[in-house]
Amino acid sequence: MLEMRGVTKAFGSTVANDSIDLELRKGEIHGLLGENGAGKSTLVKILYGLYKADEGEIYIDGEPAGITTPSDAVDRGIGMVHQHFMLVPTLSVAENVVLGAEPGQGPRLDIAAAERAVRDLSERYGLRVDPTANVGHLSVGVQQRVEVLKTLYRDARILVLDEPTAVLTPQETDELFTVLRGFVDEGLSIILITHKLGELLGVSDRITVIRDGKVVDTVVTSETDEAELARLMVGREVVLQVAKEDVEAGDVRMEASDLIVDGASGEAVSGVGLEIRSGEILGVAGVDGNGQVELAEALAGVRQPRSGRIELAGEDVTALDSAAMRARGLAYVPEDRGGKGLVGEFTLAENFVLKTYRRSMFSKIGWLLRNAIRAFARRRIDAFDVRPPNPQASAASLSGGNQQKVIVARELAGEPDVLIANQPTRGVDVGAIEFIHGQLLEQRERGAAILLISLELDEIRQLADRIAVMYDGRIVGEIDAADATDEQLGLWMAGRGGPDEDQPTGDDRVRS
Amino acid sequence: MSGDEIEEVDEAEGRRSIGEILREQVVAAGRALIFPAVALAIALLVGVVVILITGNSVIEAYAALLRGGFGSRQALGRTISNATPLIFTGLAVAIPFRGGLFNIGGEGQLFIGAIAGVWIGLTMPGPGPLVAFVAIIVAGLAGWIWGAIPGLLKIWGAHEVITTIMLNFIGINLTFWLAKNPLSGEGAVPGTGFVPEGVRLTRLGGGLGAAHYGFVLGIVAAIVAYILIWRTTKGYELRTVGQAPGAARYAGMSVAANSFLAIALGGMFAGLGGGLESLGTFGKVSVPFISNLGFNGIGVALLGRNHPAGVVLGAIFFGGLAAGAQQMQFSTGVPLDLADVLLAIVLLFVTATKLVEYLLGRRARTFAAGTRLEKGLAG
Ligand SMILES: Nc1ncnc2c1ncn2[C@@H]1O[C@H](COP(=O)(O)OP(=O)(O)OP(=O)(O)O)[C@@H](O)[C@H]1O
Ligand SMILES: [Mg+2]
């Protein structure tokens, strides 16, 4: 029903899409897979009229689609859910859904009709949302449902989702996929971009793999497996399960006790204590929003805890800020690369010294040594294979995965004693995941103490030596990785079966 | 204890060839100029309509405009003399903008600087050049203080747009009161007395009329501003805070301290501009005094995309237009107001980035960076 033929798009000297052919059938979920920077987002942005292709045509139902703006795309029945939501936080769900296509005549908004329409749609497709709720108060998962409703309200027959699961919990992902399967049963077609091979294998019908802007192959999902997909994507064999050496855990490098930390809306961490030893990875699992971000920020010196104590190699560092922590050998990879880890409009070189610009090798008496900074950036870029390998490129022009590499490359410079990594592989392709995991294990072997926070249970189980589970601001359970089971961790993540409870309480308010 | 030693790097590795730097500079300059150039073209087109309505010849009018701004030494002198304070008030907006703040207070800061400069000029004994030197320093300091107040209030949560507007009223009226009361001089025009001739800034000479060395100081100020913002660690912090406060916090930089610094620096530049204007061009502060220089600084900064080099060009453009308009009125009878209309249209299009983007195609989006107002208004 949709065909893209010979689509080509270059940004300056980078060819993001090189003569791409893609065919989308009615009633299928078509996966798009490729490394960071392969050109997936660019391709769907062309389809949605956000970019203009240099060459190539798009056909819908055999006719040239003639899409030059997003509103053309909407008219042709294409709906897009962007990775960054485009919602108005102060409006209600119903208002957001109908925005720009309001029901009723004249300038008056018929809010009742809008709410009715939203309610009908959400019931029909099993997308649970309250049409009257204020969007700003909804969780990310629910906001995403609102985005999907927006496209349905505009009668989309082709739905494009760019990395929709990067922000979802495993449960929310399952729910989303159930909804998507419902859509295709109704005859809609879906293009789905994700870096998670397992997800794609579970939900899609066919998968097109893109590498360096070119289509490598289109495969039928039921006839392929993770290893083949990874190989197609990267162009070589990928080790999906990194080998972990036995490392004897050494001294305690970082210790926190009775930490209470306030978040944006009240207390987020309620009395956490932990210790991380040299040569070990402590994994912190948990559903998003249970205090992990605030814990990481408090430990890294970005957020001042309300009470409690943090020690680094025996020294009380509770009151220090992040630059001082960095100077004492603590590295921190934050979860939000766009807002915290990088300055989008700065060059890569400038971003590489975000915390270390005061060092004598990068500045003298307040004067930036730009050549030294650039030389340092060039080295780190080469070492981590950041693309494009240009220290003068702006951080915002890099694809998501390459931005993440820049942050990891910066933080791991100079052999830190302690590393706090919050979702270090979020939105990163398998090749880069392999690389970052390898780096984390290398640091561990070298003797660094690592706190790895992740929403991906698989990642934690693969890398961690000990696993702690956070729920509602507390660590509700801790276990040796070797003894952990998915069931046990799952119970803890849902806030049940904690060490203080002999029996699961069966608390009905907690949905699992 | 810490293994946090970053391996030594060889500076030479980071050095770039002249060709590479040159190419980058040319591309950057081209990008920076394309926006104002398109805006100017549109403005001139609209101007054609206005001139035709007034029943004049378009060619003659525009020729007179150009002649009046740049056609002779006297014209150039007028342009330079107009541009001098605008360089300073333009920097007064551009630097806070880089730090994420929108300084509307240039007007008040300029007045405070002007009266402070004259106060020293009138009361300090000693050789003229020394008095002039001290007067200029004090003018800058006074402007710094007038910028520091909204900086402090910002730390306590008051938005700088509101506080700088209020401080404009206070600054202007305080200046008038000082000029009419403690510093009042004799003469028909109300205001302070004239500072001694030896304290006045030397004229550039060479047939450039009233243009004085303040212009040279303006160029120096722009260079200093550039170095400060792009070559020093302080400027690096300031830009980080302006671009991404979240990343600044993450890196351990103080958002409050840098916001304060940004707007206080802005105030200092406006104050210097005021001091040079009163000591150089007028020799006194009269009531009512030169006005709108502070506000026009906002336009200059926007036109110059908040870059010191752009500010200098923008100020010369503003100054030339004002000088040229007089000539145009004199020789063709097109009203002086046409200059204001042209300016307004240029500014409209320079700020209406979306519209020009549309005209130039989507590619132009990156060109607009640095001129977007929203950023300055947000935090
Ligand atoms: N607006 C732009 N200007 C310049 N280069 C761009 C722009 N958008 C994308 N690119 C470049 O085009 C290439 C493809 O980027 P794209 O965002 O499509 O990758 P992607 O496959 O979606 O990657 P990811 O998985 O990391 O999101 C990259 O090299 C990127 O740097
Ligand atoms: Mg993408």
mmCIF file of N, CA, C and O in Angstrom, chain A residues 280-324:
data_model
loop_
_atom_site.group_PDB
_atom_site.id
_atom_site.type_symbol
_atom_site.label_atom_id
_atom_site.label_comp_id
_atom_site.label_asym_id
_atom_site.label_seq_id
_atom_site.Cartn_x
_atom_site.Cartn_y
_atom_site.Cartn_z
ATOM 1 N N GLU A 280 33.719 -4.324 40.908
ATOM 2 C CA GLU A 280 32.400 -4.954 40.820
ATOM 3 C C GLU A 280 31.386 -3.988 40.206
ATOM 4 O O GLU A 280 31.544 -2.770 40.260
ATOM 5 N N ILE A 281 30.372 -4.574 39.614
ATOM 6 C CA ILE A 281 29.270 -3.778 39.082
ATOM 7 C C ILE A 281 28.052 -4.057 39.939
ATOM 8 O O ILE A 281 27.613 -5.208 40.059
ATOM 9 N N LEU A 282 27.547 -2.987 40.555
ATOM 10 C CA LEU A 282 26.298 -3.116 41.285
ATOM 11 C C LEU A 282 25.185 -2.651 40.346
ATOM 12 O O LEU A 282 25.169 -1.498 39.917
ATOM 13 N N GLY A 283 24.287 -3.559 40.027
ATOM 14 C CA GLY A 283 23.189 -3.196 39.131
ATOM 15 C C GLY A 283 21.988 -2.736 39.933
ATOM 16 O O GLY A 283 21.655 -3.340 40.955
ATOM 17 N N VAL A 284 21.370 -1.651 39.499
ATOM 18 C CA VAL A 284 20.134 -1.210 40.153
ATOM 19 C C VAL A 284 19.010 -1.359 39.141
ATOM 20 O O VAL A 284 18.962 -0.662 38.132
ATOM 21 N N ALA A 285 18.116 -2.304 39.428
ATOM 22 C CA ALA A 285 16.979 -2.521 38.537
ATOM 23 C C ALA A 285 15.768 -1.810 39.119
ATOM 24 O O ALA A 285 15.772 -1.391 40.272
ATOM 25 N N GLY A 286 14.748 -1.690 38.306
ATOM 26 C CA GLY A 286 13.529 -1.066 38.800
ATOM 27 C C GLY A 286 12.785 -0.407 37.668
ATOM 28 O O GLY A 286 13.355 -0.108 36.621
ATOM 29 N N VAL A 287 11.485 -0.212 37.904
ATOM 30 C CA VAL A 287 10.666 0.477 36.924
ATOM 31 C C VAL A 287 11.030 1.959 36.966
ATOM 32 O O VAL A 287 11.371 2.482 38.036
ATOM 33 N N ASP A 288 10.976 2.615 35.822
ATOM 34 C CA ASP A 288 11.349 4.027 35.734
ATOM 35 C C ASP A 288 10.562 4.858 36.752
ATOM 36 O O ASP A 288 9.397 4.596 37.008
ATOM 37 N N GLY A 289 11.239 5.837 37.332
ATOM 38 C CA GLY A 289 10.534 6.757 38.208
ATOM 39 C C GLY A 289 10.441 6.293 39.645
ATOM 40 O O GLY A 289 9.606 6.771 40.401
ATOM 41 N N ASN A 290 11.287 5.368 40.046
ATOM 42 C CA ASN A 290 11.264 4.947 41.444
ATOM 43 C C ASN A 290 12.442 5.515 42.231
ATOM 44 O O ASN A 290 12.853 4.957 43.243
ATOM 45 N N GLY A 291 12.976 6.611 41.739
ATOM 46 C CA GLY A 291 14.032 7.291 42.484
ATOM 47 C C GLY A 291 15.430 7.052 41.945
ATOM 48 O O GLY A 291 16.399 7.558 42.500
ATOM 49 N N GLN A 292 15.531 6.318 40.821
ATOM 50 C CA GLN A 292 16.867 6.004 40.309
ATOM 51 C C GLN A 292 17.617 7.261 39.889
ATOM 52 O O GLN A 292 18.814 7.402 40.168
ATOM 53 N N VAL A 293 16.917 8.152 39.182
ATOM 54 C CA VAL A 293 17.575 9.359 38.676
ATOM 55 C C VAL A 293 18.097 10.193 39.838
ATOM 56 O O VAL A 293 19.258 10.636 39.848
ATOM 57 N N GLU A 294 17.248 10.392 40.827
ATOM 58 C CA GLU A 294 17.640 11.219 41.965
ATOM 59 C C GLU A 294 18.792 10.577 42.742
ATOM 60 O O GLU A 294 19.701 11.267 43.205
ATOM 61 N N LEU A 295 18.744 9.254 42.868
ATOM 62 C CA LEU A 295 19.839 8.557 43.557
ATOM 63 C C LEU A 295 21.156 8.787 42.812
ATOM 64 O O LEU A 295 22.170 9.167 43.408
ATOM 65 N N ALA A 296 21.120 8.580 41.493
ATOM 66 C CA ALA A 296 22.338 8.745 40.700
ATOM 67 C C ALA A 296 22.855 10.172 40.818
ATOM 68 O O ALA A 296 24.059 10.402 40.986
ATOM 69 N N GLU A 297 21.937 11.143 40.744
ATOM 70 C CA GLU A 297 22.377 12.542 40.797
ATOM 71 C C GLU A 297 22.961 12.893 42.158
ATOM 72 O O GLU A 297 23.926 13.646 42.250
ATOM 73 N N ALA A 298 22.369 12.342 43.212
ATOM 74 C CA ALA A 298 22.907 12.620 44.548
ATOM 75 C C ALA A 298 24.306 12.024 44.666
ATOM 76 O O ALA A 298 25.234 12.681 45.149
ATOM 77 N N LEU A 299 24.483 10.806 44.204
ATOM 78 C CA LEU A 299 25.790 10.166 44.312
ATOM 79 C C LEU A 299 26.833 10.907 43.483
ATOM 80 O O LEU A 299 28.000 10.984 43.849
ATOM 81 N N ALA A 300 26.403 11.483 42.359
ATOM 82 C CA ALA A 300 27.350 12.150 41.464
ATOM 83 C C ALA A 300 27.590 13.603 41.846
ATOM 84 O O ALA A 300 28.366 14.295 41.203
ATOM 85 N N GLY A 301 26.892 14.078 42.863
ATOM 86 C CA GLY A 301 27.105 15.450 43.300
ATOM 87 C C GLY A 301 26.303 16.491 42.541
ATOM 88 O O GLY A 301 26.494 17.687 42.728
ATOM 89 N N VAL A 302 25.401 16.052 41.683
ATOM 90 C CA VAL A 302 24.606 16.997 40.911
ATOM 91 C C VAL A 302 23.432 17.504 41.747
ATOM 92 O O VAL A 302 22.967 18.623 41.587
ATOM 93 N N ARG A 303 22.965 16.656 42.652
ATOM 94 C CA ARG A 303 21.800 16.993 43.468
ATOM 95 C C ARG A 303 22.189 16.835 44.933
ATOM 96 O O ARG A 303 22.738 15.816 45.323
ATOM 97 N N GLN A 304 21.940 17.850 45.721
ATOM 98 C CA GLN A 304 22.323 17.797 47.122
ATOM 99 C C GLN A 304 21.288 16.957 47.889
ATOM 100 O O GLN A 304 20.106 17.270 47.855
ATOM 101 N N PRO A 305 21.709 15.886 48.552
ATOM 102 C CA PRO A 305 20.717 15.106 49.311
ATOM 103 C C PRO A 305 20.207 15.889 50.521
ATOM 104 O O PRO A 305 20.910 16.749 51.042
ATOM 105 N N ARG A 306 18.971 15.579 50.943
ATOM 106 C CA ARG A 306 18.432 16.273 52.109
ATOM 107 C C ARG A 306 19.168 15.803 53.366
ATOM 108 O O ARG A 306 19.515 16.588 54.230
ATOM 109 N N SER A 307 19.365 14.509 53.449
ATOM 110 C CA SER A 307 20.156 14.008 54.567
ATOM 111 C C SER A 307 20.838 12.716 54.137
ATOM 112 O O SER A 307 20.543 12.169 53.086
ATOM 113 N N GLY A 308 21.722 12.251 55.001
ATOM 114 C CA GLY A 308 22.483 11.056 54.671
ATOM 115 C C GLY A 308 23.934 11.399 54.416
ATOM 116 O O GLY A 308 24.337 12.559 54.556
ATOM 117 N N ARG A 309 24.695 10.376 54.052
ATOM 118 C CA ARG A 309 26.133 10.580 53.949
ATOM 119 C C ARG A 309 26.671 9.815 52.756
ATOM 120 O O ARG A 309 26.230 8.693 52.465
ATOM 121 N N ILE A 310 27.573 10.439 52.014
ATOM 122 C CA ILE A 310 28.203 9.767 50.875
ATOM 123 C C ILE A 310 29.713 9.804 51.092
ATOM 124 O O ILE A 310 30.272 10.856 51.416
ATOM 125 N N GLU A 311 30.348 8.659 50.922
ATOM 126 C CA GLU A 311 31.803 8.606 51.090
ATOM 127 C C GLU A 311 32.449 8.062 49.824
ATOM 128 O O GLU A 311 31.928 7.145 49.198
ATOM 129 N N LEU A 312 33.565 8.682 49.496
ATOM 130 C CA LEU A 312 34.336 8.219 48.343
ATOM 131 C C LEU A 312 35.705 7.815 48.886
ATOM 132 O O LEU A 312 36.422 8.660 49.414
ATOM 133 N N ALA A 313 36.024 6.551 48.801
ATOM 134 C CA ALA A 313 37.283 6.030 49.360
ATOM 135 C C ALA A 313 37.495 6.527 50.781
ATOM 136 O O ALA A 313 38.578 6.994 51.138
ATOM 137 N N GLY A 314 36.444 6.490 51.587
ATOM 138 C CA GLY A 314 36.569 6.853 52.990
ATOM 139 C C GLY A 314 36.404 8.327 53.304
ATOM 140 O O GLY A 314 36.231 8.709 54.457
ATOM 141 N N GLU A 315 36.421 9.175 52.281
ATOM 142 C CA GLU A 315 36.315 10.614 52.518
ATOM 143 C C GLU A 315 34.851 11.043 52.414
ATOM 144 O O GLU A 315 34.136 10.599 51.511
ATOM 145 N N ASP A 316 34.402 11.889 53.344
ATOM 146 C CA ASP A 316 33.032 12.368 53.291
ATOM 147 C C ASP A 316 32.890 13.389 52.151
ATOM 148 O O ASP A 316 33.509 14.449 52.182
ATOM 149 N N VAL A 317 32.099 13.049 51.152
ATOM 150 C CA VAL A 317 31.981 13.934 49.985
ATOM 151 C C VAL A 317 30.536 14.398 49.800
ATOM 152 O O VAL A 317 30.170 14.883 48.741
ATOM 153 N N THR A 318 29.721 14.270 50.854
ATOM 154 C CA THR A 318 28.285 14.562 50.731
ATOM 155 C C THR A 318 28.026 15.956 50.180
ATOM 156 O O THR A 318 27.106 16.158 49.400
ATOM 157 N N ALA A 319 28.851 16.922 50.586
ATOM 158 C CA ALA A 319 28.553 18.311 50.224
ATOM 159 C C ALA A 319 29.187 18.753 48.905
ATOM 160 O O ALA A 319 28.971 19.874 48.472
ATOM 161 N N LEU A 320 29.942 17.870 48.262
ATOM 162 C CA LEU A 320 30.687 18.317 47.071
ATOM 163 C C LEU A 320 29.806 18.386 45.821
ATOM 164 O O LEU A 320 28.835 17.644 45.695
ATOM 165 N N ASP A 321 30.170 19.263 44.904
ATOM 166 C CA ASP A 321 29.420 19.334 43.648
ATOM 167 C C ASP A 321 30.053 18.409 42.611
ATOM 168 O O ASP A 321 31.071 17.766 42.872
ATOM 169 N N SER A 322 29.442 18.368 41.420
ATOM 170 C CA SER A 322 29.838 17.328 40.483
ATOM 171 C C SER A 322 31.249 17.537 39.942
ATOM 172 O O SER A 322 31.949 16.570 39.656
ATOM 173 N N ALA A 323 31.688 18.795 39.817
ATOM 174 C CA ALA A 323 33.041 19.018 39.318
ATOM 175 C C ALA A 323 34.062 18.508 40.343
ATOM 176 O O ALA A 323 35.065 17.886 39.986
ATOM 177 N N ALA A 324 33.771 18.743 41.616
ATOM 178 C CA ALA A 324 34.672 18.270 42.661
ATOM 179 C C ALA A 324 34.675 16.744 42.715
ATOM 180 O O ALA A 324 35.718 16.124 42.948
#
